[in-house]
mmCIF file of N, CA and C in Angstrom:
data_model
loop_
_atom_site.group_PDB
_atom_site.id
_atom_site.type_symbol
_atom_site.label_atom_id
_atom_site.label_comp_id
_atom_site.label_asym_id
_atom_site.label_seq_id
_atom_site.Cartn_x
_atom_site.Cartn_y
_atom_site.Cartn_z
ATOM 1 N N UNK A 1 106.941 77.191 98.711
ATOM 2 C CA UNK A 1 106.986 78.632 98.699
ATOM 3 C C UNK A 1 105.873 79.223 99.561
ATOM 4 N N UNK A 2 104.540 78.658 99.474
ATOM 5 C CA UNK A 2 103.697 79.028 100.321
ATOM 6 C C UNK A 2 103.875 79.079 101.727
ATOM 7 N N UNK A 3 104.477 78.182 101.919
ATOM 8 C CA UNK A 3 104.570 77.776 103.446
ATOM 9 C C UNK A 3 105.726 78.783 103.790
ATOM 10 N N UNK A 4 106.875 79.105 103.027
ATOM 11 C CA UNK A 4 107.725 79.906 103.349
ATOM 12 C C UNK A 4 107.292 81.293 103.759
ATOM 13 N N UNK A 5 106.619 81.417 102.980
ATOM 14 C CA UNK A 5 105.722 82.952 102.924
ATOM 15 C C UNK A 5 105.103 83.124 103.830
ATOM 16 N N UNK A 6 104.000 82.050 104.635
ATOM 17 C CA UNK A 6 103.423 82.247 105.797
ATOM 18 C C UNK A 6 104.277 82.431 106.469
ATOM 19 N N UNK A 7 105.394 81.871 106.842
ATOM 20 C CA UNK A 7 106.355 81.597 107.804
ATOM 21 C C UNK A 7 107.211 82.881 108.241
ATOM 22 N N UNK A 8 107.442 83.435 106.818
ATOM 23 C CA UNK A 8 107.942 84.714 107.041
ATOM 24 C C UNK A 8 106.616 85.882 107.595
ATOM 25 N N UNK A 9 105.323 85.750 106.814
ATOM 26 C CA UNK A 9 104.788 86.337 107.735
ATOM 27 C C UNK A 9 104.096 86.796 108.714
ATOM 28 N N UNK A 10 104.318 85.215 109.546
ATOM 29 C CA UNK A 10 103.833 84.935 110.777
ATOM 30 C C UNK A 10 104.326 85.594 111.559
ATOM 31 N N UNK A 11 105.757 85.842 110.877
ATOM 32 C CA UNK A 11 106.782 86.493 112.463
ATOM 33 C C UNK A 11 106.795 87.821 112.257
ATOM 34 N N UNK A 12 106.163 88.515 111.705
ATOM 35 C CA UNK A 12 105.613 89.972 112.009
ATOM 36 C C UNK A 12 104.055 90.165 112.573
ATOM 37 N N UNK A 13 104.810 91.013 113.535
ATOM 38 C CA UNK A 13 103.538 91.327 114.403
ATOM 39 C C UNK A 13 102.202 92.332 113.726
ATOM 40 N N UNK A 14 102.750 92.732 113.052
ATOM 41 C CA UNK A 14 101.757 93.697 112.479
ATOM 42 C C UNK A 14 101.125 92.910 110.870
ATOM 43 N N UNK A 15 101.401 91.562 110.654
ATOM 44 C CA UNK A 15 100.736 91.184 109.591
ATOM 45 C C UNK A 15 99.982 89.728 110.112
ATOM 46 N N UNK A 16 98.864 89.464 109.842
ATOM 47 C CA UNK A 16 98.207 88.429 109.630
ATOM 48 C C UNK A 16 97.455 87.604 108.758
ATOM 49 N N UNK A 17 98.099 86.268 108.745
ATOM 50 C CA UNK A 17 97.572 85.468 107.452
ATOM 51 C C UNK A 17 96.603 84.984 107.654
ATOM 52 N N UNK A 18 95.376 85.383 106.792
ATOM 53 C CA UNK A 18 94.102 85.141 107.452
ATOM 54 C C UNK A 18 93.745 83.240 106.230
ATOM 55 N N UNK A 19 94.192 82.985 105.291
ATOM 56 C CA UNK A 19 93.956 82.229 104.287
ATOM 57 C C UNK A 19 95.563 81.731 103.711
ATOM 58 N N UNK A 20 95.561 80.712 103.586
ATOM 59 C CA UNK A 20 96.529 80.196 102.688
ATOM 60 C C UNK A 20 95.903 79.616 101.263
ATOM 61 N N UNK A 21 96.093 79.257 100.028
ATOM 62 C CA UNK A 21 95.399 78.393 99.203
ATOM 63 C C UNK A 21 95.944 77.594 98.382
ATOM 64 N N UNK A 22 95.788 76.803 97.768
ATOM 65 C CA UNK A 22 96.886 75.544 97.417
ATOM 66 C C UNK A 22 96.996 75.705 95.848
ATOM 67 N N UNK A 23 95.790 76.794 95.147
ATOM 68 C CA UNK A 23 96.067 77.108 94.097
ATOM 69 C C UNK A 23 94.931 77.895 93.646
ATOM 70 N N UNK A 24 94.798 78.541 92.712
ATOM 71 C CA UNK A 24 94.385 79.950 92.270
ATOM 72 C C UNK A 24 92.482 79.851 92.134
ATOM 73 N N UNK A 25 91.960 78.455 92.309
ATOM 74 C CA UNK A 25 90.750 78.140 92.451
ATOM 75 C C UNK A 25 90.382 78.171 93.641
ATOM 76 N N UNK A 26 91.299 77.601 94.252
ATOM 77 C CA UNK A 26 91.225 77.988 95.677
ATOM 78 C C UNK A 26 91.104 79.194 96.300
ATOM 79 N N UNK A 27 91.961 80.211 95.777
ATOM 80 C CA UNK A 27 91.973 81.966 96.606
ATOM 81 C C UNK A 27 90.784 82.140 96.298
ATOM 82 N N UNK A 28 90.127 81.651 94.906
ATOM 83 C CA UNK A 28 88.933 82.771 94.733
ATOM 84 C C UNK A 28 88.196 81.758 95.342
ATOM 85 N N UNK A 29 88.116 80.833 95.998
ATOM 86 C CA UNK A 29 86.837 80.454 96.872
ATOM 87 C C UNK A 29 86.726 80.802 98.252
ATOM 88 N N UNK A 30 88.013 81.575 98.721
ATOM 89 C CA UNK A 30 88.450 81.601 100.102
ATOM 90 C C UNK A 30 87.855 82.912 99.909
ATOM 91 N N UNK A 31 88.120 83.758 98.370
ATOM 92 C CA UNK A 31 88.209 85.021 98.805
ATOM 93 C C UNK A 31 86.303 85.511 98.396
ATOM 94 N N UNK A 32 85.306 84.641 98.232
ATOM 95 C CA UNK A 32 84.261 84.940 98.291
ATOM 96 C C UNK A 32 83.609 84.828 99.638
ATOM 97 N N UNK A 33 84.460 84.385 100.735
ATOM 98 C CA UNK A 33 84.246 84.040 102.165
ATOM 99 C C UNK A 33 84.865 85.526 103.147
ATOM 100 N N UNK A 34 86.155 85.316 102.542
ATOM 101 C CA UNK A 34 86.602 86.798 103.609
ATOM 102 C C UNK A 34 87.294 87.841 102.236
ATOM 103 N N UNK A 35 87.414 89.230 102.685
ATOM 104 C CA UNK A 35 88.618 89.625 102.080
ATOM 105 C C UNK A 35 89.491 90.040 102.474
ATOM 106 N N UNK A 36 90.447 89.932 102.229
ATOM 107 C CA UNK A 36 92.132 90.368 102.875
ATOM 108 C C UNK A 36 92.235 91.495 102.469
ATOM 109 N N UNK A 37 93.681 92.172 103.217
ATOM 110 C CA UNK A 37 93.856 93.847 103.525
ATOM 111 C C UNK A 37 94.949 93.924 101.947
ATOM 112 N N UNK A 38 95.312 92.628 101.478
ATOM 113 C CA UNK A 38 96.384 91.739 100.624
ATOM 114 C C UNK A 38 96.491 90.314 100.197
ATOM 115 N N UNK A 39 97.024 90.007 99.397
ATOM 116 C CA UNK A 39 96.775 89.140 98.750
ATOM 117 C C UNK A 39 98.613 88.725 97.425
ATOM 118 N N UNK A 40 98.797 87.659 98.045
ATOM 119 C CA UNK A 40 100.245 87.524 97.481
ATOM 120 C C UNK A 40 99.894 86.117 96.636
ATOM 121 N N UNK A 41 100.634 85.994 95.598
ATOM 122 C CA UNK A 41 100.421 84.855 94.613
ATOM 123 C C UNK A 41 101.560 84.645 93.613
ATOM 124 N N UNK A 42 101.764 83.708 93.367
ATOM 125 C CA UNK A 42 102.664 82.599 92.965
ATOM 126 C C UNK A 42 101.895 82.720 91.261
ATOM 127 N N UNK A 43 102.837 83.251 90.484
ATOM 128 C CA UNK A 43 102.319 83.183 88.744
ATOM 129 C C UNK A 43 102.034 81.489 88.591
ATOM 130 N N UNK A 44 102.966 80.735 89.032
ATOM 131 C CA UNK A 44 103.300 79.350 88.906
ATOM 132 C C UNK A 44 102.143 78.410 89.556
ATOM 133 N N UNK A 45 101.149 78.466 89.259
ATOM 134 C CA UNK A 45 99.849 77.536 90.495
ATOM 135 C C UNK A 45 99.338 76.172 88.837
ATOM 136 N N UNK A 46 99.134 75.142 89.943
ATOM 137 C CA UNK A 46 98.171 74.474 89.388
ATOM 138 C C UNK A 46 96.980 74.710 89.506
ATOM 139 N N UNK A 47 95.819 74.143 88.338
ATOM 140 C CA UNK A 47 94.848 74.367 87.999
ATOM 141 C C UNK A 47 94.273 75.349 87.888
ATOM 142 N N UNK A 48 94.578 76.626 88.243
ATOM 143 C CA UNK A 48 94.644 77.666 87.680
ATOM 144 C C UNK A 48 95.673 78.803 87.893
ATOM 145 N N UNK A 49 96.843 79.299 86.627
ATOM 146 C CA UNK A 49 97.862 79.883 86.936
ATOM 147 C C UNK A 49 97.864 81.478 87.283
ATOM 148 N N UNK A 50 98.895 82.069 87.702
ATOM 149 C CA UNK A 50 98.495 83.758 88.138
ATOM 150 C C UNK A 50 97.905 84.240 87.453
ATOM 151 N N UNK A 51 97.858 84.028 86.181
ATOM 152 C CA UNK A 51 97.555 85.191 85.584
ATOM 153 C C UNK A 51 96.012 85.060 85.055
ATOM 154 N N UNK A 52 95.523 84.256 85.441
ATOM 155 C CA UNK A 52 93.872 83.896 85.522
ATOM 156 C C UNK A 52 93.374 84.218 86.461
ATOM 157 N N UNK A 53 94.121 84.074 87.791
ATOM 158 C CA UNK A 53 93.870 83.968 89.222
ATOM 159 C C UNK A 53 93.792 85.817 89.486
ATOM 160 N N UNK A 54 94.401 86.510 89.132
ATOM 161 C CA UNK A 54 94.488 88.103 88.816
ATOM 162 C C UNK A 54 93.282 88.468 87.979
ATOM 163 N N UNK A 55 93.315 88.350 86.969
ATOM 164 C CA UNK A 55 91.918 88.479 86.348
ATOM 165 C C UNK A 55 90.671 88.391 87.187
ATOM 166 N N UNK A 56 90.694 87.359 87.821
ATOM 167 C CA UNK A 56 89.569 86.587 88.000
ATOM 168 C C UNK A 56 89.275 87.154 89.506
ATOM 169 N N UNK A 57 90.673 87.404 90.401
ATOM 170 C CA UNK A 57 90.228 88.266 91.365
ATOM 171 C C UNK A 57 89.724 89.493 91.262
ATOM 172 N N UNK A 58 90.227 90.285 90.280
ATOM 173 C CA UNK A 58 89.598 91.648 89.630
ATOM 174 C C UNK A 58 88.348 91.762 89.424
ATOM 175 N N UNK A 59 87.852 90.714 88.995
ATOM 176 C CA UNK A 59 86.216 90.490 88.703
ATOM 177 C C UNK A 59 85.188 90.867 90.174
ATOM 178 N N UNK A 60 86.131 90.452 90.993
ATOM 179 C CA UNK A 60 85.640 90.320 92.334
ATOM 180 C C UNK A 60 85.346 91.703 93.030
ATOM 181 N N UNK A 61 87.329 91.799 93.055
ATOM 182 C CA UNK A 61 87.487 93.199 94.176
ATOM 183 C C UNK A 61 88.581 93.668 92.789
ATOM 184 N N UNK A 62 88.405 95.282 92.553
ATOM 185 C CA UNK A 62 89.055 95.502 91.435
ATOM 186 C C UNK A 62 90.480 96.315 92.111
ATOM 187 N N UNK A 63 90.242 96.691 93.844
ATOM 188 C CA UNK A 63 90.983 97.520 94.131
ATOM 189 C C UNK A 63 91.936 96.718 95.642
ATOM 190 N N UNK A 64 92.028 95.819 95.879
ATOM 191 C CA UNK A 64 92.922 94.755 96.424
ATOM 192 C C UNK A 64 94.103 94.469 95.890
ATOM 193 N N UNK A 65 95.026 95.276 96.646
ATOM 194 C CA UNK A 65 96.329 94.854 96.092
ATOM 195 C C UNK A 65 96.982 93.625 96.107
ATOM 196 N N UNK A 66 97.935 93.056 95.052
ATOM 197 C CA UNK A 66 98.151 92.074 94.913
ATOM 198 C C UNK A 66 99.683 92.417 94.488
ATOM 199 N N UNK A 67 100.341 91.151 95.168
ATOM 200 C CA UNK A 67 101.972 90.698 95.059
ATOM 201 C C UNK A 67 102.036 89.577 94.366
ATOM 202 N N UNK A 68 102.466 89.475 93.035
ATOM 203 C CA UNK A 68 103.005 88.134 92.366
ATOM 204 C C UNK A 68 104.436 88.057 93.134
ATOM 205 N N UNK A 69 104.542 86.528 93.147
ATOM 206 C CA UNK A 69 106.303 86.176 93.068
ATOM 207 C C UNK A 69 106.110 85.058 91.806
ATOM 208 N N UNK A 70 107.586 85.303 91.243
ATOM 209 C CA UNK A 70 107.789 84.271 90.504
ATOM 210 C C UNK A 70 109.536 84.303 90.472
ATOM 211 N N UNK A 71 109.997 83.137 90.068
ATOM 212 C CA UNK A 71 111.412 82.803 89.559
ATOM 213 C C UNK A 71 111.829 83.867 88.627
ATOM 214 N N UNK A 72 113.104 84.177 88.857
ATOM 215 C CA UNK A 72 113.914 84.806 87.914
ATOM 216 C C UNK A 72 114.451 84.125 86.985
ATOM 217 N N UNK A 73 113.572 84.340 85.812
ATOM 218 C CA UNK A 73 113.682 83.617 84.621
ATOM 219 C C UNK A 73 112.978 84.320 83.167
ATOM 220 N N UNK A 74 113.645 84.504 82.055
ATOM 221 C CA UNK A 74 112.851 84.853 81.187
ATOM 222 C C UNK A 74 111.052 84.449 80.767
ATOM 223 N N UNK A 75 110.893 83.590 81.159
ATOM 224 C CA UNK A 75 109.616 83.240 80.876
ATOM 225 C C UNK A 75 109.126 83.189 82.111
ATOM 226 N N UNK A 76 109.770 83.396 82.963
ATOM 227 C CA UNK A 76 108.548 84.215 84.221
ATOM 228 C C UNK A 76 109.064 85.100 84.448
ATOM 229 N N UNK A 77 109.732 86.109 83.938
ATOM 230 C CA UNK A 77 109.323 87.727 83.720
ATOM 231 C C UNK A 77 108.022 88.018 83.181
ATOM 232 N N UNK A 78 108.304 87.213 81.732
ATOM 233 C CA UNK A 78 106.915 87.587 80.646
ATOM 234 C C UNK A 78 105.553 87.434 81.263
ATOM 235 N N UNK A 79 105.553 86.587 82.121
ATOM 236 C CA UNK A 79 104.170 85.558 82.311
ATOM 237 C C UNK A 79 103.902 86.916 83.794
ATOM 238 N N UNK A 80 104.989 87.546 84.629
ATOM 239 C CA UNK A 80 104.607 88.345 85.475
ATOM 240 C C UNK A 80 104.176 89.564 85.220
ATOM 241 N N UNK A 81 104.656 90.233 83.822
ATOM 242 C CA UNK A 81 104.413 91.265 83.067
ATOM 243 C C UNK A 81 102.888 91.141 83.090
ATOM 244 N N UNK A 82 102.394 90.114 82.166
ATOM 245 C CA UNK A 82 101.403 89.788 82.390
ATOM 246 C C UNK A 82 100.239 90.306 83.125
ATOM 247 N N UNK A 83 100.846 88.652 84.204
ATOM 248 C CA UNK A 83 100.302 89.223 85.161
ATOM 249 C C UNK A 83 99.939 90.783 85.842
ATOM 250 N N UNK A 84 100.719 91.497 85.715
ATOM 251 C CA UNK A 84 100.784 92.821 85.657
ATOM 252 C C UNK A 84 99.737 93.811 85.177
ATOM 253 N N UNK A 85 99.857 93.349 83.557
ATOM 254 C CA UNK A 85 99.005 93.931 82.872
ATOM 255 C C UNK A 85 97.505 93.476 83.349
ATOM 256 N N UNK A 86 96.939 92.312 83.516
ATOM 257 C CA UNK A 86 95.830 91.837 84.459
ATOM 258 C C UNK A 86 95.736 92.723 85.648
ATOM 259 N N UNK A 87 96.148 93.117 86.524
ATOM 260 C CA UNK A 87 95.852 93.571 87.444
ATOM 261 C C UNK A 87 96.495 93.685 88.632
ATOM 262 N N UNK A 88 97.859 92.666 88.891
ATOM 263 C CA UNK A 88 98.348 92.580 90.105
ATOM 264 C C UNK A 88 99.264 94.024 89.929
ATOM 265 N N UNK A 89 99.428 94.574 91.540
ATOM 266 C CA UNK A 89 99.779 95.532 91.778
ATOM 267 C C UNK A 89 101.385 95.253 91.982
ATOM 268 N N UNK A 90 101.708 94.451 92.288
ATOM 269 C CA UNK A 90 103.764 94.860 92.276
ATOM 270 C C UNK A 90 103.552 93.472 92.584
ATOM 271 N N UNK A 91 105.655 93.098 92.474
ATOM 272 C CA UNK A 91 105.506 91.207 92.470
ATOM 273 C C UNK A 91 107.282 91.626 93.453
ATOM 274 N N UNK A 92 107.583 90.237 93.212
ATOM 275 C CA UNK A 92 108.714 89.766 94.118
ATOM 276 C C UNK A 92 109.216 88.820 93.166
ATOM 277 N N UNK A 93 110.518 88.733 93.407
ATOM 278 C CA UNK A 93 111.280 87.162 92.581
ATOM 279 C C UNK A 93 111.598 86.180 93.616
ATOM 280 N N UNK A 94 111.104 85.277 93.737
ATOM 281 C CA UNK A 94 111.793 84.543 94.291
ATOM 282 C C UNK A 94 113.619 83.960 94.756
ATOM 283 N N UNK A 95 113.587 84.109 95.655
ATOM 284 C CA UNK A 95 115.091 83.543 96.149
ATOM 285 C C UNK A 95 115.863 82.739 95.068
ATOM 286 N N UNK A 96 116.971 83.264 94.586
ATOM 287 C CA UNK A 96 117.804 82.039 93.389
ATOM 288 C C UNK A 96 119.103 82.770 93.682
ATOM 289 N N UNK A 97 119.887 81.718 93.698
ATOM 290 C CA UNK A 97 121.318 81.723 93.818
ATOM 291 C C UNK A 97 121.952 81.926 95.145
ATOM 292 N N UNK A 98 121.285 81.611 96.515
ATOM 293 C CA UNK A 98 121.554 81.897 97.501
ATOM 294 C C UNK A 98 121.967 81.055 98.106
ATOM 295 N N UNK A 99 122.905 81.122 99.061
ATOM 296 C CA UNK A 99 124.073 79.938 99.567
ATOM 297 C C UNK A 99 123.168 78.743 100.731
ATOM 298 N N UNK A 100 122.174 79.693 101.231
ATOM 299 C CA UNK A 100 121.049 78.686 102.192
ATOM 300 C C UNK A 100 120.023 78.868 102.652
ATOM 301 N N UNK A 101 119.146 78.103 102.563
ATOM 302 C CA UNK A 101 118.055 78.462 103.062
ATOM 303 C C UNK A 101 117.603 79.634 103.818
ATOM 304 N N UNK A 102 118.222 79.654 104.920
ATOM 305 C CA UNK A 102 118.039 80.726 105.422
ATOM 306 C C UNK A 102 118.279 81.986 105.127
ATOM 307 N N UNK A 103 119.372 82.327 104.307
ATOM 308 C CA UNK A 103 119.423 83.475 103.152
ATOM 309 C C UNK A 103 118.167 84.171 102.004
ATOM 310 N N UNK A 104 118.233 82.631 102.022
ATOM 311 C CA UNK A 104 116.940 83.048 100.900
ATOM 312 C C UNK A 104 115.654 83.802 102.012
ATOM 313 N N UNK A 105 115.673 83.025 102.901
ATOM 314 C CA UNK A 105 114.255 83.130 103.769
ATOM 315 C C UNK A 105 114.405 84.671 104.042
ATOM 316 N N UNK A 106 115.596 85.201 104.425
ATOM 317 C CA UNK A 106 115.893 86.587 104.825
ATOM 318 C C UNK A 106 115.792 87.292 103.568
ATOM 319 N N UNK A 107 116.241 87.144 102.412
ATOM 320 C CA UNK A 107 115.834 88.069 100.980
ATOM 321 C C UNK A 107 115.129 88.073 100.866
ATOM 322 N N UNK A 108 114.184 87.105 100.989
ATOM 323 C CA UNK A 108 112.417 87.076 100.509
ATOM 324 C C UNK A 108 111.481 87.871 101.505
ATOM 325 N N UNK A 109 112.195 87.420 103.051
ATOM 326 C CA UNK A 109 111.449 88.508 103.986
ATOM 327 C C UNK A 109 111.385 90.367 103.849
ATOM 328 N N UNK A 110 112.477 90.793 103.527
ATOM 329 C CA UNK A 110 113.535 91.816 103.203
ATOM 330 C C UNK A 110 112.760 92.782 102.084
ATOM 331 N N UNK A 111 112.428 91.930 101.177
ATOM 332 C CA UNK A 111 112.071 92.552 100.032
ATOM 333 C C UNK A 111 110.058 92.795 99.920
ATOM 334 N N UNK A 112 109.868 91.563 100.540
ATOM 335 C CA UNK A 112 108.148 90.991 100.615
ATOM 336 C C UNK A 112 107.323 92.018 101.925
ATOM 337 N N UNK A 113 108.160 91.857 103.072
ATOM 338 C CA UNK A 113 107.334 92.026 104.104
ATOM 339 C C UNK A 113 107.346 94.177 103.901
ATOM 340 N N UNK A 114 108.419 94.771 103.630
ATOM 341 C CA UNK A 114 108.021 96.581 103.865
ATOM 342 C C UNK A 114 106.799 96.413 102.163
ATOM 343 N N UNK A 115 107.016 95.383 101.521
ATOM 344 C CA UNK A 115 105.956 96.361 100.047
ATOM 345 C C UNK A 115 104.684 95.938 100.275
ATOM 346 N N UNK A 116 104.223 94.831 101.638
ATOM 347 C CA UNK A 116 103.052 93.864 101.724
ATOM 348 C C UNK A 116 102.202 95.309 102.613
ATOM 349 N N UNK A 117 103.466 95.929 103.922
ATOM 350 C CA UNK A 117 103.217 96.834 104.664
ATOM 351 C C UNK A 117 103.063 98.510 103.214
ATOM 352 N N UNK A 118 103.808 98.478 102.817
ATOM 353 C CA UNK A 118 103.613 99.860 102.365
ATOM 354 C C UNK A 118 101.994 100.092 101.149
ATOM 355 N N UNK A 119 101.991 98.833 100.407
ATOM 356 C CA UNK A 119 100.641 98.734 100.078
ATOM 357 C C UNK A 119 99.398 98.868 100.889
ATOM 358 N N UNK A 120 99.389 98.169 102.117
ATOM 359 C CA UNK A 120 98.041 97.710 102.981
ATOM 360 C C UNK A 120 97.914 99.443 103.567
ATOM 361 N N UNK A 121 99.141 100.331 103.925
ATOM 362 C CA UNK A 121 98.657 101.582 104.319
ATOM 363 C C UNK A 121 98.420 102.413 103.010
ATOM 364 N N UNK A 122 99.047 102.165 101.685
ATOM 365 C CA UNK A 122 98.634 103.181 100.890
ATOM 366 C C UNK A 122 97.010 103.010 100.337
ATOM 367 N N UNK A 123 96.990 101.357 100.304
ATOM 368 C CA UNK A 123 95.230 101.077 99.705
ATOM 369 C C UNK A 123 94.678 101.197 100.722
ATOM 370 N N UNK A 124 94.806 101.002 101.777
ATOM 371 C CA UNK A 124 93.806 100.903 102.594
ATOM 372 C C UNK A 124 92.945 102.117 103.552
#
């Protein structure tokens, strides 16, 4: 999913991925180095899951908007709610039920890339 995400938003010209991280210990070590205009995250991480990783960025920067994605699923609704209530600013569902890859890649772009843009000009 990560890699998808860069991928999608590599190919806009007006966004740049300054950090990728392999899991939620990771952002917050990247993000005591730089800070981003944004910040997108996966509820679903090892060793530490979104909704710690939200918290814990809050501690940091309280006003950095943040995009969860998670699966469309009852128990990652709850866990994004959550998340929510912690601090992240709006989320995404991940791609399910789509005939191919590349479908998905286009729903996820579709939906991810105008709220990544409409956040970075409203916070910023």
């Amino acid at each position: 999913m990560r890699k998808m995400i860069t991928s999608i938003l590599n190919q806009d010209d007006e966004i740049e991925v300054m950090n990728t991280a392999v899991n939620g210990k990771d952002a917050l070590d990247i993000l005591k180095l730089s800070i981003p205009d944004i910040i997108t995250c996966d509820v679903e991480m090892p060793i530490m899951d979104g909704v710690t990783t939200v918290k814990e960025i809050r501690k940091i920067n309280k006003k950095i908007p943040i995009i969860m994605y998670s699966m469309l699923t009852t128990k990652s609704a709850s866990v994004t709610m959550d998340a929510m209530a912690a601090g992240a600013t709006d989320y995404i569902t991940k791609p399910a039920n789509v005939s191919s890859v590349l479908e998905g890649f286009e729903k996820l772009r579709n939906e991810l890339v105008p709220k990544i843009k409409g956040l970075v000009k409203y916070c910023g």
